[in-house]
mmCIF file of C-alpha atoms in Angstrom:
data_model
loop_
_atom_site.group_PDB
_atom_site.id
_atom_site.type_symbol
_atom_site.label_atom_id
_atom_site.label_comp_id
_atom_site.label_asym_id
_atom_site.label_seq_id
_atom_site.Cartn_x
_atom_site.Cartn_y
_atom_site.Cartn_z
ATOM 1 C CA GLU A 1 56.158 6.463 -64.900
ATOM 2 C CA THR A 2 57.705 5.917 -61.468
ATOM 3 C CA GLY A 3 59.068 2.407 -62.044
ATOM 4 C CA VAL A 4 56.890 1.026 -59.222
ATOM 5 C CA THR A 5 54.577 -1.718 -60.426
ATOM 6 C CA GLN A 6 51.691 -3.423 -58.654
ATOM 7 C CA SER A 7 49.602 -6.505 -59.325
ATOM 8 C CA PRO A 8 46.824 -7.228 -59.815
ATOM 9 C CA THR A 9 45.205 -3.991 -60.996
ATOM 10 C CA HIS A 10 41.729 -5.003 -59.826
ATOM 11 C CA LEU A 11 40.456 -7.648 -57.461
ATOM 12 C CA ILE A 12 37.052 -8.735 -56.145
ATOM 13 C CA LYS A 13 36.805 -10.761 -52.932
ATOM 14 C CA THR A 14 34.063 -11.695 -50.513
ATOM 15 C CA ARG A 15 33.914 -10.876 -46.826
ATOM 16 C CA GLY A 16 36.033 -13.217 -44.706
ATOM 17 C CA GLN A 17 38.438 -14.137 -47.495
ATOM 18 C CA GLN A 18 42.166 -13.432 -47.587
ATOM 19 C CA VAL A 19 44.013 -11.428 -50.233
ATOM 20 C CA THR A 20 47.654 -10.886 -51.263
ATOM 21 C CA LEU A 21 48.715 -7.810 -53.205
ATOM 22 C CA ARG A 22 52.152 -7.464 -54.805
ATOM 23 C CA CYS A 23 54.549 -4.607 -55.469
ATOM 24 C CA SER A 24 57.806 -4.334 -57.353
ATOM 25 C CA SER A 25 59.886 -1.385 -56.175
ATOM 26 C CA GLN A 26 61.779 1.054 -58.345
ATOM 27 C CA SER A 27 65.350 -0.077 -58.976
ATOM 28 C CA GLY A 28 67.712 1.025 -56.181
ATOM 29 C CA HIS A 29 64.912 1.643 -53.667
ATOM 30 C CA ASN A 30 65.279 -0.361 -50.449
ATOM 31 C CA THR A 31 62.261 0.970 -48.573
ATOM 32 C CA VAL A 32 58.655 0.211 -49.402
ATOM 33 C CA SER A 33 55.460 1.498 -47.809
ATOM 34 C CA TRP A 34 51.844 0.520 -48.257
ATOM 35 C CA TYR A 35 48.892 2.888 -48.112
ATOM 36 C CA GLN A 36 45.122 2.413 -48.182
ATOM 37 C CA GLN A 37 43.060 5.004 -50.046
ATOM 38 C CA ALA A 38 39.305 4.822 -49.549
ATOM 39 C CA LEU A 39 37.081 6.526 -52.115
ATOM 40 C CA GLY A 40 37.192 10.316 -51.711
ATOM 41 C CA GLN A 41 39.939 10.180 -49.072
ATOM 42 C CA GLY A 42 43.683 10.690 -48.992
ATOM 43 C CA PRO A 43 46.003 7.695 -48.660
ATOM 44 C CA GLN A 44 46.482 6.322 -45.137
ATOM 45 C CA PHE A 45 49.785 4.754 -44.078
ATOM 46 C CA ILE A 46 49.567 1.031 -43.327
ATOM 47 C CA PHE A 47 53.215 0.070 -42.752
ATOM 48 C CA GLN A 48 56.756 0.346 -44.047
ATOM 49 C CA TYR A 49 59.454 -2.251 -44.715
ATOM 50 C CA TYR A 50 63.176 -1.575 -44.797
ATOM 51 C CA ARG A 51 65.621 -4.337 -45.616
ATOM 52 C CA GLU A 52 62.937 -7.001 -45.100
ATOM 53 C CA GLU A 53 61.926 -5.762 -41.633
ATOM 54 C CA GLU A 54 58.764 -3.851 -40.698
ATOM 55 C CA ASN A 55 59.944 -0.560 -39.179
ATOM 56 C CA GLY A 56 56.776 1.476 -38.895
ATOM 57 C CA ARG A 57 53.045 0.878 -38.748
ATOM 58 C CA GLY A 58 49.958 3.055 -38.946
ATOM 59 C CA ASN A 59 46.632 2.515 -37.209
ATOM 60 C CA PHE A 60 45.746 -0.777 -38.885
ATOM 61 C CA PRO A 61 44.897 -4.099 -37.170
ATOM 62 C CA PRO A 62 47.216 -7.140 -37.232
ATOM 63 C CA ARG A 63 45.165 -8.803 -39.979
ATOM 64 C CA PHE A 64 47.081 -6.440 -42.272
ATOM 65 C CA SER A 65 50.554 -7.931 -42.665
ATOM 66 C CA GLY A 66 53.385 -7.708 -45.133
ATOM 67 C CA LEU A 67 56.625 -9.062 -46.450
ATOM 68 C CA GLN A 68 59.612 -7.596 -48.229
ATOM 69 C CA PHE A 69 61.908 -9.852 -50.219
ATOM 70 C CA PRO A 70 65.689 -9.619 -50.816
ATOM 71 C CA ASN A 71 65.062 -8.056 -54.232
ATOM 72 C CA TYR A 72 62.993 -5.386 -52.399
ATOM 73 C CA SER A 73 59.693 -6.505 -53.900
ATOM 74 C CA SER A 74 56.880 -6.623 -51.383
ATOM 75 C CA GLU A 75 53.521 -8.162 -50.511
ATOM 76 C CA LEU A 76 50.547 -6.898 -48.538
ATOM 77 C CA ASN A 77 48.338 -9.577 -47.014
ATOM 78 C CA VAL A 78 44.911 -8.916 -45.573
ATOM 79 C CA ASN A 79 43.079 -11.649 -43.668
ATOM 80 C CA ALA A 80 39.409 -11.879 -42.745
ATOM 81 C CA LEU A 81 38.388 -9.230 -45.267
ATOM 82 C CA GLU A 82 35.729 -6.730 -44.245
ATOM 83 C CA LEU A 83 33.518 -4.577 -46.448
ATOM 84 C CA ASP A 84 35.426 -1.457 -45.286
ATOM 85 C CA ASP A 85 38.638 -2.906 -46.708
ATOM 86 C CA SER A 86 37.359 -1.944 -50.159
ATOM 87 C CA ALA A 87 39.864 0.667 -51.335
ATOM 88 C CA LEU A 88 42.783 1.454 -53.613
ATOM 89 C CA TYR A 89 45.962 -0.050 -52.128
ATOM 90 C CA LEU A 90 49.084 1.877 -53.020
ATOM 91 C CA CYS A 91 52.680 0.790 -52.795
ATOM 92 C CA ALA A 92 55.400 3.432 -52.569
ATOM 93 C CA SER A 93 59.146 2.975 -52.714
ATOM 94 C CA ARG A 94 62.063 5.253 -51.883
ATOM 95 C CA PRO A 95 65.829 5.115 -51.731
ATOM 96 C CA GLY A 96 67.702 5.577 -48.472
ATOM 97 C CA GLY A 97 68.482 8.980 -47.041
ATOM 98 C CA PRO A 98 66.490 11.325 -44.827
ATOM 99 C CA GLY A 99 65.365 13.757 -47.505
ATOM 100 C CA GLU A 100 64.223 11.478 -50.270
ATOM 101 C CA THR A 101 60.518 11.238 -50.909
ATOM 102 C CA GLN A 102 58.350 8.364 -52.027
ATOM 103 C CA TYR A 103 57.221 7.321 -55.483
ATOM 104 C CA PHE A 104 53.885 5.588 -55.812
ATOM 105 C CA GLY A 105 52.746 2.738 -57.985
ATOM 106 C CA PRO A 106 49.397 2.734 -59.824
ATOM 107 C CA GLY A 107 47.626 0.824 -57.049
ATOM 108 C CA THR A 108 45.433 -2.253 -56.759
ATOM 109 C CA ARG A 109 41.716 -1.622 -56.485
ATOM 110 C CA LEU A 110 40.131 -4.111 -54.084
ATOM 111 C CA LEU A 111 36.390 -4.587 -53.829
ATOM 112 C CA VAL A 112 35.039 -6.667 -50.948
ATOM 113 C CA LEU A 113 31.471 -7.910 -51.369
ATOM 114 C CA GLN B 1 40.498 17.605 -35.602
ATOM 115 C CA LYS B 2 42.410 15.869 -38.375
ATOM 116 C CA GLU B 3 46.163 16.429 -38.559
ATOM 117 C CA VAL B 4 45.879 17.749 -42.120
ATOM 118 C CA GLU B 5 42.865 19.650 -43.421
ATOM 119 C CA GLN B 6 42.263 20.140 -47.134
ATOM 120 C CA ASP B 7 39.143 21.486 -48.813
ATOM 121 C CA PRO B 8 37.913 18.648 -51.054
ATOM 122 C CA GLY B 9 36.299 21.038 -53.544
ATOM 123 C CA PRO B 10 35.370 20.379 -56.253
ATOM 124 C CA LEU B 11 37.085 23.406 -57.788
ATOM 125 C CA SER B 12 36.240 24.391 -61.352
ATOM 126 C CA VAL B 13 38.217 27.086 -63.232
ATOM 127 C CA PRO B 14 38.481 28.280 -66.856
ATOM 128 C CA GLU B 15 41.575 27.421 -68.880
ATOM 129 C CA GLY B 16 44.378 29.930 -68.268
ATOM 130 C CA ALA B 17 43.287 30.793 -64.731
ATOM 131 C CA ILE B 18 45.590 30.839 -61.726
ATOM 132 C CA VAL B 19 44.665 28.078 -59.308
ATOM 133 C CA SER B 20 45.336 28.227 -55.580
ATOM 134 C CA LEU B 21 45.198 25.059 -53.495
ATOM 135 C CA ASN B 22 45.973 24.907 -49.815
ATOM 136 C CA CYS B 23 46.210 22.779 -46.690
ATOM 137 C CA THR B 24 46.409 23.513 -42.998
ATOM 138 C CA TYR B 25 47.942 21.240 -40.415
ATOM 139 C CA SER B 26 48.157 20.924 -36.663
ATOM 140 C CA ASN B 27 51.363 18.940 -36.079
ATOM 141 C CA SER B 28 54.234 21.387 -35.618
ATOM 142 C CA ALA B 29 56.712 18.514 -36.081
ATOM 143 C CA PHE B 30 56.006 18.352 -39.827
ATOM 144 C CA GLN B 31 59.132 19.429 -41.726
ATOM 145 C CA TYR B 32 58.718 17.932 -45.205
ATOM 146 C CA PHE B 33 55.853 19.044 -47.426
ATOM 147 C CA MET B 34 54.736 17.564 -50.712
ATOM 148 C CA TRP B 35 52.078 17.991 -53.345
ATOM 149 C CA TYR B 36 50.898 15.025 -55.353
ATOM 150 C CA ARG B 37 48.650 14.949 -58.407
ATOM 151 C CA GLN B 38 46.346 11.979 -58.840
ATOM 152 C CA TYR B 39 44.401 11.286 -61.991
ATOM 153 C CA SER B 40 41.263 9.207 -61.742
ATOM 154 C CA ARG B 41 41.986 5.573 -60.832
ATOM 155 C CA LYS B 42 45.755 6.137 -60.852
ATOM 156 C CA GLY B 43 48.455 6.370 -58.180
ATOM 157 C CA PRO B 44 49.610 9.756 -56.840
ATOM 158 C CA GLU B 45 52.380 11.474 -58.823
ATOM 159 C CA LEU B 46 54.883 13.697 -56.988
ATOM 160 C CA LEU B 47 54.648 17.338 -58.159
ATOM 161 C CA MET B 48 56.506 19.399 -55.588
ATOM 162 C CA TYR B 49 58.677 18.647 -52.581
ATOM 163 C CA THR B 50 59.845 21.254 -50.082
ATOM 164 C CA TYR B 51 61.665 21.198 -46.789
ATOM 165 C CA SER B 52 60.656 23.606 -44.016
ATOM 166 C CA SER B 53 59.379 27.117 -44.849
ATOM 167 C CA GLY B 54 59.733 29.068 -48.063
ATOM 168 C CA ASN B 55 58.812 28.977 -51.728
ATOM 169 C CA LYS B 56 59.716 26.617 -54.526
ATOM 170 C CA GLU B 57 58.949 27.075 -58.197
ATOM 171 C CA ASP B 58 58.911 24.493 -60.979
ATOM 172 C CA GLY B 59 57.532 25.625 -64.313
ATOM 173 C CA ARG B 60 53.878 26.612 -63.874
ATOM 174 C CA PHE B 61 53.815 25.314 -60.281
ATOM 175 C CA THR B 62 54.786 27.191 -57.113
ATOM 176 C CA ALA B 63 54.695 25.670 -53.641
ATOM 177 C CA GLN B 64 54.676 27.829 -50.512
ATOM 178 C CA VAL B 65 55.130 26.746 -46.914
ATOM 179 C CA ASP B 66 54.372 28.993 -43.935
ATOM 180 C CA LYS B 67 55.272 27.014 -40.846
ATOM 181 C CA SER B 68 54.359 29.848 -38.483
ATOM 182 C CA SER B 69 50.749 29.634 -39.720
ATOM 183 C CA LYS B 70 50.861 25.872 -40.373
ATOM 184 C CA TYR B 71 49.674 26.551 -43.906
ATOM 185 C CA ILE B 72 50.902 25.322 -47.274
ATOM 186 C CA SER B 73 49.822 26.309 -50.772
ATOM 187 C CA LEU B 74 50.215 25.193 -54.348
ATOM 188 C CA PHE B 75 49.720 27.690 -57.161
ATOM 189 C CA ILE B 76 49.189 26.641 -60.764
ATOM 190 C CA ARG B 77 49.655 29.357 -63.394
ATOM 191 C CA ASP B 78 48.107 29.257 -66.866
ATOM 192 C CA SER B 79 46.039 26.216 -65.920
ATOM 193 C CA GLN B 80 45.397 23.634 -68.650
ATOM 194 C CA PRO B 81 42.658 21.010 -69.084
ATOM 195 C CA SER B 82 45.375 18.398 -68.526
ATOM 196 C CA ASP B 83 45.746 19.782 -64.976
ATOM 197 C CA SER B 84 42.295 18.386 -64.161
ATOM 198 C CA ALA B 85 42.971 15.910 -61.366
ATOM 199 C CA THR B 86 42.865 15.535 -57.586
ATOM 200 C CA TYR B 87 45.666 17.338 -55.764
ATOM 201 C CA LEU B 88 46.858 15.862 -52.488
ATOM 202 C CA CYS B 89 49.029 17.608 -49.931
ATOM 203 C CA ALA B 90 51.267 15.352 -47.830
ATOM 204 C CA MET B 91 53.565 15.955 -44.882
ATOM 205 C CA LYS B 92 56.174 14.209 -42.818
ATOM 206 C CA ASP B 93 58.001 14.972 -39.597
ATOM 207 C CA SER B 94 61.783 14.911 -39.297
ATOM 208 C CA GLY B 95 61.880 11.845 -37.037
ATOM 209 C CA ALA B 96 64.343 9.078 -37.758
ATOM 210 C CA GLY B 97 61.660 6.417 -37.780
ATOM 211 C CA SER B 98 59.568 5.207 -40.670
ATOM 212 C CA TYR B 99 58.911 7.461 -43.648
ATOM 213 C CA GLN B 100 55.222 7.953 -42.929
ATOM 214 C CA LEU B 101 53.366 10.543 -44.988
ATOM 215 C CA THR B 102 50.186 12.136 -43.663
ATOM 216 C CA PHE B 103 47.862 13.197 -46.449
ATOM 217 C CA GLY B 104 44.990 15.597 -46.824
ATOM 218 C CA LYS B 105 41.746 14.376 -48.390
ATOM 219 C CA GLY B 106 42.633 15.924 -51.731
ATOM 220 C CA THR B 107 41.070 18.737 -53.786
ATOM 221 C CA LYS B 108 39.418 17.789 -57.062
ATOM 222 C CA LEU B 109 40.244 20.339 -59.780
ATOM 223 C CA SER B 110 38.551 20.708 -63.155
ATOM 224 C CA VAL B 111 40.003 23.084 -65.759
ATOM 225 C CA ILE B 112 37.367 23.929 -68.332
ATOM 226 C CA PRO B 113 38.544 24.619 -71.943
#
């Protein structure tokens, strides 16, 4: 177990709705990233938060937004859901330092109907 | 051309076989190379982490990086049924910005008893 937890585990929404996914980072980790993993694909980087500020973003539209809280937990919000947003959403945390790698949570599986 | 290419398989081997998994990449700025194992409907689990070129061994697993050929490999010796999973290669450049991993699509491995 990595110590990274995510909630909920599964979620079903309809097109046009909004969704919030939550992540609790591993203790001592001040950086959190979110990834989208479509079926049969590798994870794709959405964005990263460091000390409550977004400091990197992948090729995702603004309807994907996030927050990081002082206790380093995090949220991913997706507005105006589309069918293609159906995927496993992964949260990953890491401590500071240039060489440290990321540790992933179990993911939230989102289905958009 | 994708930045990271990985044969999705599926790859099926008998128990005890040596497994060879590999990825090629096009971005010469990649300096950090990782292999993750992902069981069905779970988050990726870090297996191996290497910096720049060379070999790294950990138990039955050996990771190799050849930066001149832009080619990385993961070898699994004495493969076990419990090794059946999807194996993802991931890479990162040495930039000081966000810790963004670029993944391959993953190779699905089945080890047959």
